[in-house]
Amino acid sequence: MTYFMPVVISPIVITLVFGLIFDKDYGLVNATLRAVFGFGGVDWLGESAWARVAVVILVLWRWTGYLTIFFLAGLQNVPRELYEAAAIDGAGPVRRFWDVTLPALRPVTAFIAVTVLVNTAQIFEEPFLLTQGGPGESTLSVAMFVFRAGFQRQQLGYAAAAGVLLFVAVFVLGQLAMRALGVGRSTR
Amino acid sequence: MGTVGVVQVPQRHLLLPPQPLPFPGNLANYRGLLDGYPFWNWLLTSTVVALISTVASVGLCSLAGFAFAKYRFRGQHILFNVMFSSMAVPFAVIVVPLFIMVAKAHLTTPYFALVVPWVAPAFGIFMMRQFVEQSVPDALLDAARVDGCTEFGLFRRVVFPLLRPALGALGVWSFLTSYNSLLWPLIVVSEPGDYTLPMGLQVVFGATGRQYDLVLAGAVLAALPSLLVFYLLRKQLLEGLTAGAVKS
């Protein structure tokens, strides 16, 4: 249940709470930093670099639990005999993780990597609600750019062109990632 | 989160150090939100739109998935490939043409524009096709045909019951997608009375100068329907979403 909560709840609800957490003066993150390390004046949402980090943290928090379910399902499909055989051959827990678990999870990992790459290239809600693309344009995503150009500035053609470029970029990235991760090839 | 919503927080009253529980708690922000904005309208629009598109997409996707899985017809491969590759097209690409289509056809009434473009998602059709192939044996269909079942009767009496877990998963998925969507409603809805819930909250947040007091009360209320739907159908969602993906 808890794994799914972040995906189930509306992005608007999540970003509101994260906005509070990342608040410069009253936020939980800065308060914790101040209490533990003695500094904490990080302007999370007001400085370009930190605003990007904040969006990344939000996206990570939102999807980690959900993607864990896929790994869990993948782990349940790893044959037990492999672990037994590895243990008999004298492999310790760390070695077993590297040489049995990771290769066995390769298809799931590749699937998740490509999906996340393609989906995250299209994010809209998180930066739109958390930072409005700001400060400046530092957290402006392509989907936000399309929305702004087409529906706030009435340049529909320009927006459509940006959308097509996004598609090409996502397609090429996706293909490269699939190639790199060996999707479709049989795993060794 | 409930505690955050209850406490009265115009920002100047945020406390340092923060209190884990608000004291004394009150419901003034809920009252302020419900009195000052057509909040119930937004909730109603969002919920009704999500329910209609859930029912429609579950029905249409399972029908289409059944056809793709069990029938051989002309143009099947082309149709399937077109459908399948549409999953790879980002929403940002189709948003402008889709908007122009809807606007030119004068179909920008909220209920139509929020529901109709989303009733047959490719993801749902693909998922249903996989499930039909996996869980409906041809022999069963043939047996029902011999017993005099019509083709639509096959779907209603044989395939639909067998698909129940998958239908639950697709239902939760499409309810949540519709209920949480923000970009498309922002584009097609313009009357404040017709706003969907996420949109309304976003507008309240902007209108009150990014003050948290009212919107957090709204956020708590907005989270309730999605949590409820998820809680009721969580088993199906878990089984359905992972089953198709991992086996491939």
CSV table of C-alpha atoms in Angstrom, one decimal:
chain,number,residue,atom,x,y,z
A,1,MET,CA,0.0,0.0,0.0
A,2,THR,CA,2.7,2.5,1.0
A,3,TYR,CA,4.7,1.7,-2.1
A,4,PHE,CA,1.8,3.0,-4.2
A,5,MET,CA,0.7,6.0,-2.2
A,6,PRO,CA,3.0,8.5,-4.1
A,7,VAL,CA,1.7,7.4,-7.5
A,8,VAL,CA,-1.9,7.3,-6.4
A,9,ILE,CA,-2.1,10.8,-4.9
A,10,SER,CA,-2.5,13.7,-7.2
A,11,PRO,CA,0.7,15.5,-8.2
A,12,ILE,CA,-0.9,18.7,-7.1
A,13,VAL,CA,-1.2,17.4,-3.6
A,14,ILE,CA,2.3,16.0,-3.5
A,15,THR,CA,3.9,19.2,-4.9
A,16,LEU,CA,2.0,21.3,-2.4
A,17,VAL,CA,3.5,19.3,0.5
A,18,PHE,CA,7.0,19.2,-1.2
A,19,GLY,CA,6.7,23.0,-1.6
A,20,LEU,CA,6.4,23.2,2.2
A,21,ILE,CA,9.2,20.7,2.8
A,22,PHE,CA,11.6,22.6,0.5
A,23,ASP,CA,10.6,26.0,1.8
A,24,LYS,CA,13.7,28.2,2.4
A,25,ASP,CA,12.8,29.6,5.8
A,26,TYR,CA,10.3,27.1,7.3
A,27,GLY,CA,11.0,23.9,5.3
A,28,LEU,CA,11.6,20.6,6.9
A,29,VAL,CA,14.7,19.9,4.8
A,30,ASN,CA,16.5,23.1,5.8
A,31,ALA,CA,15.4,22.7,9.4
A,32,THR,CA,16.9,19.2,9.4
A,33,LEU,CA,20.1,20.4,7.8
A,34,ARG,CA,20.4,23.2,10.3
A,35,ALA,CA,19.8,21.0,13.3
A,36,VAL,CA,22.2,18.2,12.1
A,37,PHE,CA,24.9,20.0,10.2
A,38,GLY,CA,24.6,23.5,11.5
A,39,PHE,CA,23.8,25.1,8.1
A,40,GLY,CA,20.7,25.1,6.0
A,41,GLY,CA,20.2,28.3,4.2
A,42,VAL,CA,19.7,26.4,0.9
A,43,ASP,CA,17.2,28.2,-1.3
A,44,TRP,CA,15.8,25.0,-2.7
A,45,LEU,CA,13.2,26.5,-5.0
A,46,GLY,CA,14.8,29.9,-5.7
A,47,GLU,CA,18.2,28.8,-7.1
A,48,SER,CA,18.5,27.2,-10.5
A,49,ALA,CA,20.7,24.2,-9.5
A,50,TRP,CA,18.9,23.4,-6.3
A,51,ALA,CA,15.5,23.8,-8.0
A,52,ARG,CA,16.5,21.1,-10.4
A,53,VAL,CA,17.7,18.9,-7.5
A,54,ALA,CA,14.3,19.5,-5.8
A,55,VAL,CA,12.4,18.4,-8.9
A,56,VAL,CA,14.6,15.3,-9.2
A,57,ILE,CA,14.0,14.4,-5.6
A,58,LEU,CA,10.3,14.8,-6.0
A,59,VAL,CA,10.2,12.6,-9.1
A,60,LEU,CA,12.3,10.0,-7.5
A,61,TRP,CA,10.1,9.9,-4.4
A,62,ARG,CA,7.1,9.6,-6.5
A,63,TRP,CA,8.2,6.6,-8.6
A,64,THR,CA,10.6,4.6,-6.5
A,65,GLY,CA,7.9,2.6,-4.7
A,66,TYR,CA,6.0,1.8,-7.8
A,67,LEU,CA,9.1,0.6,-9.7
A,68,THR,CA,10.1,-1.4,-6.7
A,69,ILE,CA,7.1,-3.6,-7.3
A,70,PHE,CA,8.5,-4.5,-10.7
A,71,PHE,CA,11.8,-5.5,-9.2
A,72,LEU,CA,10.0,-7.5,-6.6
A,73,ALA,CA,8.1,-9.4,-9.3
A,74,GLY,CA,11.4,-9.9,-11.2
A,75,LEU,CA,13.2,-11.2,-8.0
A,76,GLN,CA,10.5,-13.8,-7.5
A,77,ASN,CA,11.2,-15.2,-10.9
A,78,VAL,CA,14.9,-15.8,-10.2
A,79,PRO,CA,15.4,-19.6,-9.8
A,80,ARG,CA,16.4,-20.7,-6.3
A,81,GLU,CA,18.8,-23.3,-7.7
A,82,LEU,CA,21.1,-20.6,-9.0
A,83,TYR,CA,21.6,-19.3,-5.5
A,84,GLU,CA,22.2,-22.8,-4.1
A,85,ALA,CA,24.6,-23.6,-6.9
A,86,ALA,CA,26.5,-20.4,-6.3
A,87,ALA,CA,26.6,-21.0,-2.6
A,88,ILE,CA,28.0,-24.5,-3.1
A,89,ASP,CA,30.6,-23.0,-5.4
A,90,GLY,CA,31.6,-20.9,-2.4
A,91,ALA,CA,30.1,-17.5,-3.3
A,92,GLY,CA,29.3,-15.2,-0.4
A,93,PRO,CA,26.2,-13.0,-0.2
A,94,VAL,CA,27.8,-10.1,-2.0
A,95,ARG,CA,29.2,-12.2,-4.8
A,96,ARG,CA,25.8,-13.9,-5.2
A,97,PHE,CA,24.1,-10.5,-5.5
A,98,TRP,CA,26.6,-9.4,-8.2
A,99,ASP,CA,26.8,-12.6,-10.2
A,100,VAL,CA,23.3,-14.1,-9.8
A,101,THR,CA,20.8,-11.4,-8.8
A,102,LEU,CA,21.9,-8.6,-11.0
A,103,PRO,CA,22.2,-10.7,-14.3
A,104,ALA,CA,18.9,-12.3,-13.6
A,105,LEU,CA,17.2,-8.9,-13.1
A,106,ARG,CA,18.7,-7.6,-16.4
A,107,PRO,CA,15.5,-7.7,-18.4
A,108,VAL,CA,13.5,-6.0,-15.7
A,109,THR,CA,16.2,-3.4,-15.2
A,110,ALA,CA,16.3,-2.6,-18.9
A,111,PHE,CA,12.6,-2.4,-19.1
A,112,ILE,CA,12.4,0.0,-16.2
A,113,ALA,CA,15.4,2.1,-17.4
A,114,VAL,CA,13.9,2.7,-20.8
A,115,THR,CA,10.4,3.4,-19.5
A,116,VAL,CA,11.7,5.8,-16.9
A,117,LEU,CA,13.9,7.6,-19.4
A,118,VAL,CA,11.1,8.0,-21.9
A,119,ASN,CA,8.5,9.0,-19.3
A,120,THR,CA,10.6,11.4,-17.4
A,121,ALA,CA,11.6,13.2,-20.6
A,122,GLN,CA,7.9,14.2,-20.8
A,123,ILE,CA,7.3,15.4,-17.2
A,124,PHE,CA,4.9,18.3,-16.9
A,125,GLU,CA,3.1,18.3,-13.5
A,126,GLU,CA,6.0,18.1,-11.1
A,127,PRO,CA,8.1,21.2,-12.4
A,128,PHE,CA,4.9,23.0,-13.4
A,129,LEU,CA,3.5,22.9,-9.9
A,130,LEU,CA,6.6,22.9,-7.8
A,131,THR,CA,8.6,25.7,-9.5
A,132,GLN,CA,6.6,26.9,-12.5
A,133,GLY,CA,9.7,26.2,-14.5
A,134,GLY,CA,11.7,28.7,-12.6
A,135,PRO,CA,13.7,30.3,-11.3
A,136,GLY,CA,14.1,31.7,-14.8
A,137,GLU,CA,13.7,28.8,-17.1
A,138,SER,CA,16.0,26.4,-15.2
A,139,THR,CA,13.3,23.7,-14.5
A,140,LEU,CA,11.3,24.3,-17.7
A,141,SER,CA,10.5,20.8,-19.2
A,142,VAL,CA,9.7,20.3,-22.9
A,143,ALA,CA,6.1,19.6,-22.1
A,144,MET,CA,5.9,22.8,-20.2
A,145,PHE,CA,7.5,24.6,-23.0
A,146,VAL,CA,4.9,23.2,-25.4
A,147,PHE,CA,2.1,24.2,-23.1
A,148,ARG,CA,3.5,27.7,-22.6
A,149,ALA,CA,4.1,28.4,-26.3
A,150,GLY,CA,0.9,26.9,-27.5
A,151,PHE,CA,-1.7,27.8,-24.9
A,152,GLN,CA,-0.4,30.8,-23.1
A,153,ARG,CA,1.3,32.6,-25.9
A,154,GLN,CA,-1.0,31.3,-28.7
A,155,GLN,CA,1.9,30.1,-30.9
A,156,LEU,CA,0.4,26.8,-31.8
A,157,GLY,CA,2.7,26.0,-34.7
A,158,TYR,CA,5.8,26.7,-32.6
A,159,ALA,CA,4.5,24.5,-29.9
A,160,ALA,CA,3.7,21.7,-32.3
A,161,ALA,CA,7.3,21.9,-33.7
A,162,ALA,CA,8.7,21.6,-30.2
A,163,GLY,CA,6.5,18.6,-29.6
A,164,VAL,CA,7.9,16.9,-32.7
A,165,LEU,CA,11.5,17.6,-31.7
A,166,LEU,CA,10.7,16.1,-28.3
A,167,PHE,CA,9.4,13.0,-30.0
A,168,VAL,CA,12.5,12.6,-32.1
A,169,ALA,CA,14.7,13.1,-29.1
A,170,VAL,CA,12.8,10.7,-27.0
A,171,PHE,CA,12.7,8.1,-29.8
A,172,VAL,CA,16.5,8.3,-30.4
A,173,LEU,CA,17.2,8.2,-26.6
A,174,GLY,CA,15.0,5.3,-26.2
A,175,GLN,CA,16.6,3.4,-29.1
A,176,LEU,CA,20.1,4.1,-27.8
A,177,ALA,CA,19.1,3.0,-24.3
A,178,MET,CA,17.6,-0.2,-25.6
A,179,ARG,CA,20.7,-0.9,-27.6
A,180,ALA,CA,23.0,-0.1,-24.7
A,181,LEU,CA,21.0,-2.3,-22.3
A,182,GLY,CA,20.6,-5.1,-24.8
A,183,VAL,CA,16.8,-5.3,-24.9
A,184,GLY,CA,15.7,-8.0,-27.3
A,185,ARG,CA,19.1,-9.7,-27.2
A,186,SER,CA,19.2,-12.9,-25.2
A,187,THR,CA,20.9,-12.3,-21.9
A,188,ARG,CA,24.1,-14.2,-21.2
B,1,MET,CA,-1.0,15.4,6.0
B,2,GLY,CA,-4.4,15.7,7.7
B,3,THR,CA,-2.7,17.5,10.6
B,4,VAL,CA,-1.1,20.0,8.2
B,5,GLY,CA,-4.5,20.7,6.7
B,6,VAL,CA,-6.2,21.3,9.9
B,7,VAL,CA,-3.8,23.7,11.4
B,8,GLN,CA,-4.4,27.3,10.6
B,9,VAL,CA,-1.4,28.3,8.5
B,10,PRO,CA,-1.3,31.7,6.9
B,11,GLN,CA,2.4,31.6,6.3
B,12,ARG,CA,3.3,34.2,8.9
B,13,HIS,CA,1.9,31.8,11.5
B,14,LEU,CA,4.2,28.8,10.6
B,15,LEU,CA,5.9,27.9,13.7
B,16,LEU,CA,9.6,27.4,14.5
B,17,PRO,CA,10.3,24.8,15.7
B,18,PRO,CA,7.5,23.1,13.8
B,19,GLN,CA,4.8,21.3,15.8
B,20,PRO,CA,4.0,17.7,14.8
B,21,LEU,CA,0.4,18.1,15.8
B,22,PRO,CA,-1.6,21.3,15.5
B,23,PHE,CA,-2.9,22.7,18.7
B,24,PRO,CA,-5.6,23.9,19.0
B,25,GLY,CA,-6.8,22.4,15.7
B,26,ASN,CA,-9.8,23.9,13.8
B,27,LEU,CA,-11.5,23.5,10.5
B,28,ALA,CA,-11.5,27.2,9.5
B,29,ASN,CA,-9.5,26.5,6.3
B,30,TYR,CA,-11.9,23.9,5.1
B,31,ARG,CA,-14.8,26.3,5.7
B,32,GLY,CA,-12.8,29.1,3.9
B,33,LEU,CA,-12.2,26.8,0.9
B,34,LEU,CA,-15.7,25.4,0.6
B,35,ASP,CA,-17.3,28.9,1.0
B,36,GLY,CA,-15.0,30.8,-1.2
B,37,TYR,CA,-14.6,28.5,-4.2
B,38,PRO,CA,-16.9,26.1,-6.1
B,39,PHE,CA,-15.0,23.2,-4.6
B,40,TRP,CA,-17.8,20.6,-4.7
B,41,ASN,CA,-18.3,21.4,-8.4
B,42,TRP,CA,-14.7,20.6,-9.0
B,43,LEU,CA,-14.8,17.4,-7.0
B,44,LEU,CA,-18.0,16.4,-8.8
B,45,THR,CA,-16.5,17.2,-12.3
B,46,SER,CA,-13.3,15.3,-11.6
B,47,THR,CA,-15.0,12.3,-10.1
B,48,VAL,CA,-17.8,12.0,-12.7
B,49,VAL,CA,-15.3,12.5,-15.6
B,50,ALA,CA,-13.0,9.9,-14.1
B,51,LEU,CA,-15.8,7.4,-13.5
B,52,ILE,CA,-17.2,7.8,-17.0
B,53,SER,CA,-13.8,7.4,-18.7
B,54,THR,CA,-13.0,4.4,-16.5
B,55,VAL,CA,-16.2,2.6,-17.4
B,56,ALA,CA,-15.9,3.5,-21.1
B,57,SER,CA,-12.2,2.6,-21.4
B,58,VAL,CA,-12.5,-0.7,-19.6
B,59,GLY,CA,-15.4,-1.7,-21.9
B,60,LEU,CA,-13.8,-0.5,-25.1
B,61,CYS,CA,-10.3,-1.7,-24.3
B,62,SER,CA,-11.4,-5.2,-23.4
B,63,LEU,CA,-13.5,-5.4,-26.6
B,64,ALA,CA,-10.6,-4.3,-28.7
B,65,GLY,CA,-8.2,-6.5,-26.9
B,66,PHE,CA,-10.4,-9.5,-27.4
B,67,ALA,CA,-10.7,-8.8,-31.1
B,68,PHE,CA,-6.9,-8.4,-31.5
B,69,ALA,CA,-6.3,-11.5,-29.6
B,70,LYS,CA,-8.9,-13.9,-30.9
B,71,TYR,CA,-10.0,-12.8,-34.4
B,72,ARG,CA,-8.2,-12.9,-37.7
B,73,PHE,CA,-9.3,-10.0,-39.9
B,74,ARG,CA,-8.0,-7.9,-42.8
B,75,GLY,CA,-5.7,-5.1,-41.7
B,76,GLN,CA,-5.2,-6.6,-38.3
B,77,HIS,CA,-1.5,-6.3,-38.2
B,78,ILE,CA,-1.4,-2.8,-39.6
B,79,LEU,CA,-4.1,-1.7,-37.1
B,80,PHE,CA,-2.3,-3.3,-34.2
B,81,ASN,CA,1.0,-1.8,-35.2
B,82,VAL,CA,-0.5,1.7,-35.5
B,83,MET,CA,-2.2,1.3,-32.1
B,84,PHE,CA,1.0,-0.1,-30.5
B,85,SER,CA,3.3,2.6,-31.8
B,86,SER,CA,1.0,5.3,-30.6
B,87,MET,CA,2.1,4.4,-27.1
B,88,ALA,CA,5.6,5.7,-28.0
B,89,VAL,CA,4.3,9.1,-29.0
B,90,PRO,CA,4.6,11.6,-26.1
B,91,PHE,CA,1.5,13.6,-25.2
B,92,ALA,CA,3.3,16.8,-25.9
B,93,VAL,CA,3.4,15.8,-29.6
B,94,ILE,CA,-0.3,15.3,-30.0
B,95,VAL,CA,-1.5,18.0,-27.7
B,96,VAL,CA,-1.6,20.8,-30.2
B,97,PRO,CA,-3.3,18.8,-33.1
B,98,LEU,CA,-5.7,17.3,-30.6
B,99,PHE,CA,-6.7,20.6,-29.3
B,100,ILE,CA,-7.2,22.0,-32.8
B,101,MET,CA,-9.3,19.1,-33.7
B,102,VAL,CA,-11.5,19.4,-30.6
B,103,ALA,CA,-11.8,23.2,-31.0
B,104,LYS,CA,-12.6,23.1,-34.8
B,105,ALA,CA,-15.3,20.6,-34.1
B,106,HIS,CA,-16.7,22.9,-31.4
B,107,LEU,CA,-16.6,20.0,-28.9
B,108,THR,CA,-14.9,22.0,-26.1
B,109,THR,CA,-17.7,21.3,-23.7
B,110,PRO,CA,-15.9,20.1,-20.6
B,111,TYR,CA,-17.5,16.7,-20.3
B,112,PHE,CA,-16.9,15.8,-23.9
B,113,ALA,CA,-13.4,17.1,-24.2
B,114,LEU,CA,-12.3,15.6,-20.9
B,115,VAL,CA,-13.7,12.1,-21.6
B,116,VAL,CA,-13.8,11.3,-25.2
B,117,PRO,CA,-10.1,11.6,-26.3
B,118,TRP,CA,-9.2,9.1,-23.4
B,119,VAL,CA,-11.7,6.3,-23.7
B,120,ALA,CA,-9.5,3.9,-25.7
B,121,PRO,CA,-5.9,4.2,-24.5
B,122,ALA,CA,-3.4,2.1,-26.5
B,123,PHE,CA,-1.9,1.0,-23.2
B,124,GLY,CA,-5.3,-0.5,-22.1
B,125,ILE,CA,-5.9,-2.2,-25.4
B,126,PHE,CA,-2.5,-3.8,-25.4
B,127,MET,CA,-2.8,-4.9,-21.8
B,128,MET,CA,-6.2,-6.5,-22.5
B,129,ARG,CA,-4.9,-8.3,-25.6
B,130,GLN,CA,-2.1,-9.8,-23.6
B,131,PHE,CA,-4.5,-10.9,-20.9
B,132,VAL,CA,-7.0,-12.4,-23.3
B,133,GLU,CA,-4.2,-14.4,-25.0
B,134,GLN,CA,-2.9,-15.6,-21.7
B,135,SER,CA,-6.1,-16.5,-19.9
B,136,VAL,CA,-8.8,-17.3,-22.5
B,137,PRO,CA,-8.2,-20.7,-24.2
B,138,ASP,CA,-9.5,-21.1,-27.8
B,139,ALA,CA,-11.1,-24.4,-26.9
B,140,LEU,CA,-13.4,-22.6,-24.4
B,141,LEU,CA,-14.5,-20.2,-27.1
B,142,ASP,CA,-15.2,-23.0,-29.6
B,143,ALA,CA,-17.2,-24.9,-27.0
B,144,ALA,CA,-19.4,-21.9,-26.3
B,145,ARG,CA,-19.9,-21.4,-30.1
B,146,VAL,CA,-21.0,-25.0,-30.4
B,147,ASP,CA,-23.5,-24.3,-27.6
B,148,GLY,CA,-25.0,-21.6,-29.7
B,149,CYS,CA,-23.5,-18.6,-28.1
B,150,THR,CA,-23.4,-15.4,-30.3
B,151,GLU,CA,-20.0,-13.7,-30.9
B,152,PHE,CA,-21.0,-10.8,-28.5
B,153,GLY,CA,-22.3,-13.3,-26.1
B,154,LEU,CA,-18.9,-14.9,-26.1
B,155,PHE,CA,-17.4,-11.7,-25.0
B,156,ARG,CA,-20.0,-11.0,-22.4
B,157,ARG,CA,-20.4,-14.5,-20.9
B,158,VAL,CA,-17.0,-16.1,-21.4
B,159,VAL,CA,-14.2,-13.5,-21.9
B,160,PHE,CA,-15.4,-10.7,-19.6
B,161,PRO,CA,-15.7,-12.9,-16.4
B,162,LEU,CA,-12.2,-14.4,-17.1
B,163,LEU,CA,-10.7,-11.0,-17.5
B,164,ARG,CA,-11.9,-9.7,-14.1
B,165,PRO,CA,-8.5,-9.1,-12.4
B,166,ALA,CA,-7.1,-7.4,-15.5
B,167,LEU,CA,-10.2,-5.2,-15.7
B,168,GLY,CA,-9.8,-4.1,-12.1
B,169,ALA,CA,-6.2,-3.1,-12.8
B,170,LEU,CA,-7.1,-1.2,-15.9
B,171,GLY,CA,-10.0,0.4,-14.1
B,172,VAL,CA,-7.8,1.7,-11.3
B,173,TRP,CA,-5.2,2.9,-13.7
B,174,SER,CA,-7.6,4.8,-15.9
B,175,PHE,CA,-9.5,6.3,-12.9
B,176,LEU,CA,-6.3,7.6,-11.4
B,177,THR,CA,-4.9,8.8,-14.7
B,178,SER,CA,-8.1,10.7,-15.4
B,179,TYR,CA,-8.6,12.0,-11.9
B,180,ASN,CA,-5.0,13.3,-11.6
B,181,SER,CA,-4.6,14.7,-15.0
B,182,LEU,CA,-3.7,18.4,-15.2
B,183,LEU,CA,-2.3,19.4,-18.5
B,184,TRP,CA,-5.2,18.5,-20.8
B,185,PRO,CA,-7.9,20.1,-18.5
B,186,LEU,CA,-5.8,23.2,-18.3
B,187,ILE,CA,-6.0,23.4,-22.0
B,188,VAL,CA,-9.6,22.7,-22.7
B,189,VAL,CA,-11.5,24.0,-19.7
B,190,SER,CA,-11.9,27.7,-19.2
B,191,GLU,CA,-14.9,28.3,-17.0
B,192,PRO,CA,-14.0,28.3,-13.2
B,193,GLY,CA,-17.2,26.4,-12.5
B,194,ASP,CA,-16.1,23.5,-14.8
B,195,TYR,CA,-12.6,23.1,-13.4
B,196,THR,CA,-11.3,19.7,-12.4
B,197,LEU,CA,-10.0,19.3,-8.9
B,198,PRO,CA,-6.2,19.5,-9.6
B,199,MET,CA,-6.8,22.5,-11.8
B,200,GLY,CA,-9.0,24.2,-9.2
B,201,LEU,CA,-6.4,23.7,-6.5
B,202,GLN,CA,-3.7,25.0,-8.7
B,203,VAL,CA,-5.7,28.1,-9.4
B,204,VAL,CA,-6.5,28.7,-5.7
B,205,PHE,CA,-2.8,28.3,-4.9
B,206,GLY,CA,-2.0,30.9,-7.5
B,207,ALA,CA,-4.8,33.3,-6.6
B,208,THR,CA,-4.0,33.3,-2.9
B,209,GLY,CA,-0.3,34.3,-3.5
B,210,ARG,CA,1.0,30.8,-2.9
B,211,GLN,CA,-0.5,30.6,0.6
B,212,TYR,CA,-0.8,27.1,1.9
B,213,ASP,CA,-3.8,27.5,4.2
B,214,LEU,CA,-6.7,26.9,1.9
B,215,VAL,CA,-5.1,24.6,-0.7
B,216,LEU,CA,-3.8,22.1,1.9
B,217,ALA,CA,-7.4,21.6,3.1
B,218,GLY,CA,-8.3,21.0,-0.5
B,219,ALA,CA,-5.4,18.7,-1.0
B,220,VAL,CA,-6.6,16.5,1.8
B,221,LEU,CA,-10.1,16.3,0.3
B,222,ALA,CA,-8.7,15.8,-3.2
B,223,ALA,CA,-6.7,12.8,-2.1
B,224,LEU,CA,-9.6,11.0,-0.6
B,225,PRO,CA,-11.4,9.6,-3.8
B,226,SER,CA,-8.1,8.4,-5.3
B,227,LEU,CA,-7.1,6.7,-2.1
B,228,LEU,CA,-10.5,5.1,-1.8
B,229,VAL,CA,-10.5,3.7,-5.3
B,230,PHE,CA,-7.0,2.4,-4.9
B,231,TYR,CA,-7.8,0.9,-1.5
B,232,LEU,CA,-10.8,-1.0,-2.9
B,233,LEU,CA,-9.0,-2.3,-5.9
B,234,ARG,CA,-5.4,-2.6,-4.8
B,235,LYS,CA,-5.0,-6.3,-5.3
B,236,GLN,CA,-6.1,-6.3,-8.9
B,237,LEU,CA,-3.8,-3.3,-9.6
B,238,LEU,CA,-0.8,-5.0,-8.1
B,239,GLU,CA,-1.3,-8.3,-10.0
B,240,GLY,CA,-2.5,-6.8,-13.2
B,241,LEU,CA,0.2,-4.2,-13.8
B,242,THR,CA,3.2,-6.4,-13.1
B,243,ALA,CA,1.9,-9.6,-14.7
B,244,GLY,CA,2.0,-8.2,-18.3
B,245,ALA,CA,5.3,-6.3,-18.0
B,246,VAL,CA,7.6,-8.8,-16.4
B,247,LYS,CA,6.8,-11.8,-18.6
B,248,SER,CA,7.6,-10.1,-21.9
